[in-house]
mmCIF file of C-alpha atoms in Angstrom:
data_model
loop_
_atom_site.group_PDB
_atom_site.id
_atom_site.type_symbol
_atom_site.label_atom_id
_atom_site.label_comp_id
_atom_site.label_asym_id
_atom_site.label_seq_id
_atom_site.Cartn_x
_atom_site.Cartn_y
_atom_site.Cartn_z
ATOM 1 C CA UNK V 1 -70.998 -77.488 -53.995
ATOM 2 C CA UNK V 2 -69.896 -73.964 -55.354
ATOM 3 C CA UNK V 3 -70.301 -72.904 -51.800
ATOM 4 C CA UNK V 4 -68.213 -75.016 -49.948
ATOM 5 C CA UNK V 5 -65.329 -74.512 -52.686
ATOM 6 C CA UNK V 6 -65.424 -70.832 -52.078
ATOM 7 C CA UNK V 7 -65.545 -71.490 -48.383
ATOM 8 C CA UNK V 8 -62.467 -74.089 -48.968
ATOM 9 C CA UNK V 9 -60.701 -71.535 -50.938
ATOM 10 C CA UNK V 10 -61.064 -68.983 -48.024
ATOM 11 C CA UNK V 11 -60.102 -70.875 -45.478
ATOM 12 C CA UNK V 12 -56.765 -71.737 -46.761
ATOM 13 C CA UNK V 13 -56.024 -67.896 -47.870
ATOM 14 C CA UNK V 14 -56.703 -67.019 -44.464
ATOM 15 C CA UNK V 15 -54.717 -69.867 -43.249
ATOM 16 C CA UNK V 16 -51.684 -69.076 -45.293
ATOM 17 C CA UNK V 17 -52.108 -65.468 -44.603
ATOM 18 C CA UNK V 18 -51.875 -66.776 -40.595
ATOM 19 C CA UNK V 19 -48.829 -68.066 -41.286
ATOM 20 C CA UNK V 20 -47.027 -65.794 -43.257
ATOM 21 C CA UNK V 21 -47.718 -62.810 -40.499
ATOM 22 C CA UNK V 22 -46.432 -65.822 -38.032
ATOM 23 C CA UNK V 23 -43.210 -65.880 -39.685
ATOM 24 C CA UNK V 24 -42.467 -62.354 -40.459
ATOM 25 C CA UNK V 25 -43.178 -61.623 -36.606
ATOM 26 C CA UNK V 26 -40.870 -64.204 -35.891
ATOM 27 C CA UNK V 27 -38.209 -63.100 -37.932
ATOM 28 C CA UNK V 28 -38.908 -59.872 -36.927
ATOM 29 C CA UNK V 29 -38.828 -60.538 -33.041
ATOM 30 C CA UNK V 30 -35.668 -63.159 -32.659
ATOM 31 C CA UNK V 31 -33.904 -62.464 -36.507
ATOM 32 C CA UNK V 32 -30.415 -62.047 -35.914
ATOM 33 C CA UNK V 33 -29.548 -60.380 -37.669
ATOM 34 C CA UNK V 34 -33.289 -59.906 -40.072
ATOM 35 C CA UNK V 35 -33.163 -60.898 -43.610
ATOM 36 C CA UNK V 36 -31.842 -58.487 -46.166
ATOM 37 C CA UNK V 37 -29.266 -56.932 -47.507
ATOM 38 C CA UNK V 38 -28.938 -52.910 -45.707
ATOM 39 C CA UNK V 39 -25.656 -51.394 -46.619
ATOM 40 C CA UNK V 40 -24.570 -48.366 -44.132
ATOM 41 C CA UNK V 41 -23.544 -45.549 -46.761
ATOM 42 C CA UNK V 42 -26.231 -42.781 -47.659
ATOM 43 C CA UNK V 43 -27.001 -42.532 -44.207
ATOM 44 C CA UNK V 44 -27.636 -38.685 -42.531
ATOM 45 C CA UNK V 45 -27.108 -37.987 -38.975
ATOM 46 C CA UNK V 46 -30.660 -36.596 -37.096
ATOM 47 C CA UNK V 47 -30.852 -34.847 -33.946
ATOM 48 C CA UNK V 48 -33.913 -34.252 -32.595
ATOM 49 C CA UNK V 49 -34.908 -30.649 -31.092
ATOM 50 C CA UNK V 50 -33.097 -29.922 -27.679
ATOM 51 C CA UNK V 51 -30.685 -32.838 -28.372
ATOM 52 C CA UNK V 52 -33.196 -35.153 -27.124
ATOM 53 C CA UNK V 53 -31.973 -38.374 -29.468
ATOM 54 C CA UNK V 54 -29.884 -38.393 -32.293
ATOM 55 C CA UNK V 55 -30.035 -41.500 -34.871
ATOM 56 C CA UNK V 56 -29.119 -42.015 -38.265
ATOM 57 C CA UNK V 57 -31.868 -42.764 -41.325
ATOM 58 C CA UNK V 58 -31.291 -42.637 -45.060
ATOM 59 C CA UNK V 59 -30.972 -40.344 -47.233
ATOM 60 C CA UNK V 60 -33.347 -40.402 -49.881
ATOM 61 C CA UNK V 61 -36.219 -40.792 -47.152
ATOM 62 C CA UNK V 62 -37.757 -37.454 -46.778
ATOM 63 C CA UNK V 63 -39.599 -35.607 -44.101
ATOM 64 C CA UNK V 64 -38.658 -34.222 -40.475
ATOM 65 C CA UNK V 65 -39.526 -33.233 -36.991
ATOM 66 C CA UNK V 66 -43.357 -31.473 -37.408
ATOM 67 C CA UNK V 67 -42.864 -30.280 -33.804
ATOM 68 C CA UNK V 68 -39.671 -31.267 -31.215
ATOM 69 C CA UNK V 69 -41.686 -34.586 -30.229
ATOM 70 C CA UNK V 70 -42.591 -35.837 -33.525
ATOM 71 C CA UNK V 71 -41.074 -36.967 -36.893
ATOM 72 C CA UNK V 72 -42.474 -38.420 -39.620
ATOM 73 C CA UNK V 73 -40.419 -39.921 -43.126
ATOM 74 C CA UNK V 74 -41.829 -41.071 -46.306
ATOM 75 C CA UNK V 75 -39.580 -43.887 -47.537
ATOM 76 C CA UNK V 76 -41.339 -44.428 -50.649
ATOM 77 C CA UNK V 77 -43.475 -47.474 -52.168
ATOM 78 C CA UNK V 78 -45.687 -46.525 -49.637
ATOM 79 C CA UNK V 79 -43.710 -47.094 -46.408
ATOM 80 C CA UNK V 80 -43.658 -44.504 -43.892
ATOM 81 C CA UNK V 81 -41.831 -43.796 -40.592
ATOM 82 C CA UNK V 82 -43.353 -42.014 -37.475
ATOM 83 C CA UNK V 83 -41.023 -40.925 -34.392
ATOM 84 C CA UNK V 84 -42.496 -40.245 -31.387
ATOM 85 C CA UNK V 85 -40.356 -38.708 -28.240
ATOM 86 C CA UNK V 86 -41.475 -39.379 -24.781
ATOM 87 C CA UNK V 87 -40.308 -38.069 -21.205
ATOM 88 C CA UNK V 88 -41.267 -40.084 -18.589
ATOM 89 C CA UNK V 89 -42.002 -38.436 -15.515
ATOM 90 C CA UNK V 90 -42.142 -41.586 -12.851
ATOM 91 C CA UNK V 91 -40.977 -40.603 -9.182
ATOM 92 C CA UNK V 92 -38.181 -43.232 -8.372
ATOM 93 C CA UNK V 93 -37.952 -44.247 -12.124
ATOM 94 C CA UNK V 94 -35.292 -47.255 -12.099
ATOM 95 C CA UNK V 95 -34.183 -50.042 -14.533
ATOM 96 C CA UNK V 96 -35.986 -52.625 -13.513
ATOM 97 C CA UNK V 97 -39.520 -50.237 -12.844
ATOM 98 C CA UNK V 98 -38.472 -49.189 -16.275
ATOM 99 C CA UNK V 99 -37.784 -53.035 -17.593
ATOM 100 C CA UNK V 100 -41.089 -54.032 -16.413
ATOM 101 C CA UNK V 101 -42.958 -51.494 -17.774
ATOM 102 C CA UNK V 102 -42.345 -52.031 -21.039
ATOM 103 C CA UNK V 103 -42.496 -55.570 -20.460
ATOM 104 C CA UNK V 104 -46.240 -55.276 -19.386
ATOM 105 C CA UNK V 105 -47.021 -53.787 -22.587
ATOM 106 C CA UNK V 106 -47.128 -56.481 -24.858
ATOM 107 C CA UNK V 107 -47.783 -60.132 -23.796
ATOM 108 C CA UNK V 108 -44.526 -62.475 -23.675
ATOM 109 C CA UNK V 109 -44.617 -63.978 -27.192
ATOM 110 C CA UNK V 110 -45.688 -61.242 -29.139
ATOM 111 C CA UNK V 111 -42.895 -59.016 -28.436
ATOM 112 C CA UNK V 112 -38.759 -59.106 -27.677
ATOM 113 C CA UNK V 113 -37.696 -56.944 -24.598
ATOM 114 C CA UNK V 114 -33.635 -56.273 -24.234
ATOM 115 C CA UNK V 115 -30.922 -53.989 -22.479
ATOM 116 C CA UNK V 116 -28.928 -52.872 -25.318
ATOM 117 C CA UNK V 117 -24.971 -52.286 -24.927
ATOM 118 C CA UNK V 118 -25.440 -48.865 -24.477
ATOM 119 C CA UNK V 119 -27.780 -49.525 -21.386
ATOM 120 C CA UNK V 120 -30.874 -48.224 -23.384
ATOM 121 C CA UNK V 121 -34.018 -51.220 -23.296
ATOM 122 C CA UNK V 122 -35.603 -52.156 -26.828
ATOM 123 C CA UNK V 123 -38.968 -53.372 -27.322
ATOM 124 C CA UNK V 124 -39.988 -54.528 -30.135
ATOM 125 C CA UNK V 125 -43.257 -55.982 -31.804
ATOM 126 C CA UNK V 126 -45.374 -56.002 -34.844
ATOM 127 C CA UNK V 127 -48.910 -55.161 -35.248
ATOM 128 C CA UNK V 128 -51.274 -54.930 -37.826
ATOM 129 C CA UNK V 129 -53.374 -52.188 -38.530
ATOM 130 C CA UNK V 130 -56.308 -51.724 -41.185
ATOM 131 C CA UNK V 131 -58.567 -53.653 -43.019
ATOM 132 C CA UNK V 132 -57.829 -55.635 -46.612
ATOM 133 C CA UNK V 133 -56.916 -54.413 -49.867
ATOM 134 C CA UNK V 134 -55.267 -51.666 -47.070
ATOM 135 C CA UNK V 135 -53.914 -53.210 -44.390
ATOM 136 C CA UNK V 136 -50.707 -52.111 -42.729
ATOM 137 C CA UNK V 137 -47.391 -54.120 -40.927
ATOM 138 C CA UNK V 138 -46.425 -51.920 -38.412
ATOM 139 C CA UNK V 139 -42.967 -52.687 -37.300
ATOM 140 C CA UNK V 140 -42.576 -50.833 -33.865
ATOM 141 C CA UNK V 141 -39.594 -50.121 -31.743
ATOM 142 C CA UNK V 142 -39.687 -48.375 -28.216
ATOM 143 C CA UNK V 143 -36.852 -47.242 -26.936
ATOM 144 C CA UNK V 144 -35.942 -46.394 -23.458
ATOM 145 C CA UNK V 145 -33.400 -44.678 -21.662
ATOM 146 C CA UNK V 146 -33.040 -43.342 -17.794
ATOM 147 C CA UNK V 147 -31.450 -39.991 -18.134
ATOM 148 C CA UNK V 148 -30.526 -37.562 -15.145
ATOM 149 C CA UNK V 149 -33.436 -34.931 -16.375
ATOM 150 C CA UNK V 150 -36.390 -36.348 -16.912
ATOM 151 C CA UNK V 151 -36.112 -39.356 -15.538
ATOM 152 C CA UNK V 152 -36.553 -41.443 -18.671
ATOM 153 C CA UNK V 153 -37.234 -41.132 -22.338
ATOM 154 C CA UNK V 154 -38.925 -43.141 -24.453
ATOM 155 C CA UNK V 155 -38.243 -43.081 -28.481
ATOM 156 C CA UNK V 156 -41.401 -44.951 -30.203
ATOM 157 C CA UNK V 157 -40.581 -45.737 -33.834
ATOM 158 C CA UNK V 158 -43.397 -47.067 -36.182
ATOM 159 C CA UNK V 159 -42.265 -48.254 -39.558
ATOM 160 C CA UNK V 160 -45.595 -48.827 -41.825
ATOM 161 C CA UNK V 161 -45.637 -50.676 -44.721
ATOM 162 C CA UNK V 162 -48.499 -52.225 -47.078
ATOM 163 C CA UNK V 163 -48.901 -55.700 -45.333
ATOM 164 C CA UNK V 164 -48.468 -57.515 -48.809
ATOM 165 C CA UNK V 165 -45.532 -56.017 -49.185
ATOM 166 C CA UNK V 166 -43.999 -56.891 -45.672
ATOM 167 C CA UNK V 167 -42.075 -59.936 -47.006
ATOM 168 C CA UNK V 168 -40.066 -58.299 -49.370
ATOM 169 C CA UNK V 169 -36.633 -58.066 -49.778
ATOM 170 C CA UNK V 170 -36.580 -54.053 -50.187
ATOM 171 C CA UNK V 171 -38.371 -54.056 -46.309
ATOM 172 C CA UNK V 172 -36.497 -56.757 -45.245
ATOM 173 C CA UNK V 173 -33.793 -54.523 -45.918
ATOM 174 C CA UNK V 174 -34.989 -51.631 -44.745
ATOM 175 C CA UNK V 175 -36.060 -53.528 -41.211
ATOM 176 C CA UNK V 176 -32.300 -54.474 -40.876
ATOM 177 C CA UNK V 177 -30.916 -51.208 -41.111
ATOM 178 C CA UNK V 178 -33.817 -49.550 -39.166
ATOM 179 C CA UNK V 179 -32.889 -51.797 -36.522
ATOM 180 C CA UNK V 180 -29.106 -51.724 -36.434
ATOM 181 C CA UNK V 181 -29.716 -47.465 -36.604
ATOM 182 C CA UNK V 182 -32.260 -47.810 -33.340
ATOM 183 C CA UNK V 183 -29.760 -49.654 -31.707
ATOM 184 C CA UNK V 184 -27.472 -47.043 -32.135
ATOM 185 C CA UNK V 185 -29.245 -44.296 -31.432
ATOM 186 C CA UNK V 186 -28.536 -42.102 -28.723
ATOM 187 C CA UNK V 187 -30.511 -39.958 -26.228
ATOM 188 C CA UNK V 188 -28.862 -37.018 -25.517
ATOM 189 C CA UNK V 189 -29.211 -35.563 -21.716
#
């Protein structure tokens, strides 16, 4: 009897656990815009070495570039953003090689794919990294632009947070700005 209780209990933690990373994907994927309040001021302007992007972050979140392809920012509360720069050295590289790229990198409904205003493409999905009491949400971004030299660039942005702490308003906030900021960022040629 004690046995099937525990195995009960188990069953629906796992269950609700399901559906809680179900809905923070979602919101995450198709949120327009995603929950939480993220005010614009406090925000510092960031070029990367060479010009290669510039984008804006907060503040208070420290770190920098540890070489001219890779940044890394502790936000506190244990989140933690990780830049990546890519070139892209395709022969031919177009849009469309470029949309369907990143398109094959992530299976339809577990990622959003879209041309920006600025003609950049955003890709977006979240994974989940670790094992329990320290598993991870990683909220990822990939950004990609066709430039005159290289080709393309790619911008890969990994925003880590404890996974029980996904839901909250202070990363729901920080998701929304991280996102409008990505949007905006710019590769430089």
């Amino acid at each position: 009897m004690a046995g099937a209780l525990v195995l009960a209990l188990y069953r629906d933690r796992r269950e609700r656990e399901e559906r809680r990373a179900s809905a923070l994907r979602g919101s995450f994927l198709h949120g327009s815009p995603l929950g939480g309040y993220a005010p614009a001021r406090g925000l510092s302007e960031l070029q990367a070495p060479g010009d290669l992007l510039r984008f804006r972050l907060p503040s208070g979140w420290s770190g920098g570039f540890e070489d001219p392809a890779t940044a890394s920012f502790d936000c506190g509360s244990g989140r933690r953003l990780r830049l990546d720069l890519l070139a892209l050295e395709q022969p031919q590289a177009s849009r469309q090689t470029l949309l369907d790229s990143l398109g094959a990198m992530k299976p339809e409904p577990e990622r959003s794919l879209e041309t920006l205003p600025n003609d950049s493409l955003l890709l977006k999905y979240l994974e989940t990294r670790g094992q329990r009491p320290a598993q991870q949400s990683v909220f990822c971004w990939q950004l990609a632009g066709l430039l005159s030299s290289p080709p393309a660039r790619m911008a890969v942005f990994a925003f880590s947070v404890p996974a029980e702490q996904a839901g909250e308003v202070f990363v729901q906030a920080d998701l929304a700005l991280l996102d409008r900021e990505i949007r905006a960022a710019a590769f430089g040629d």
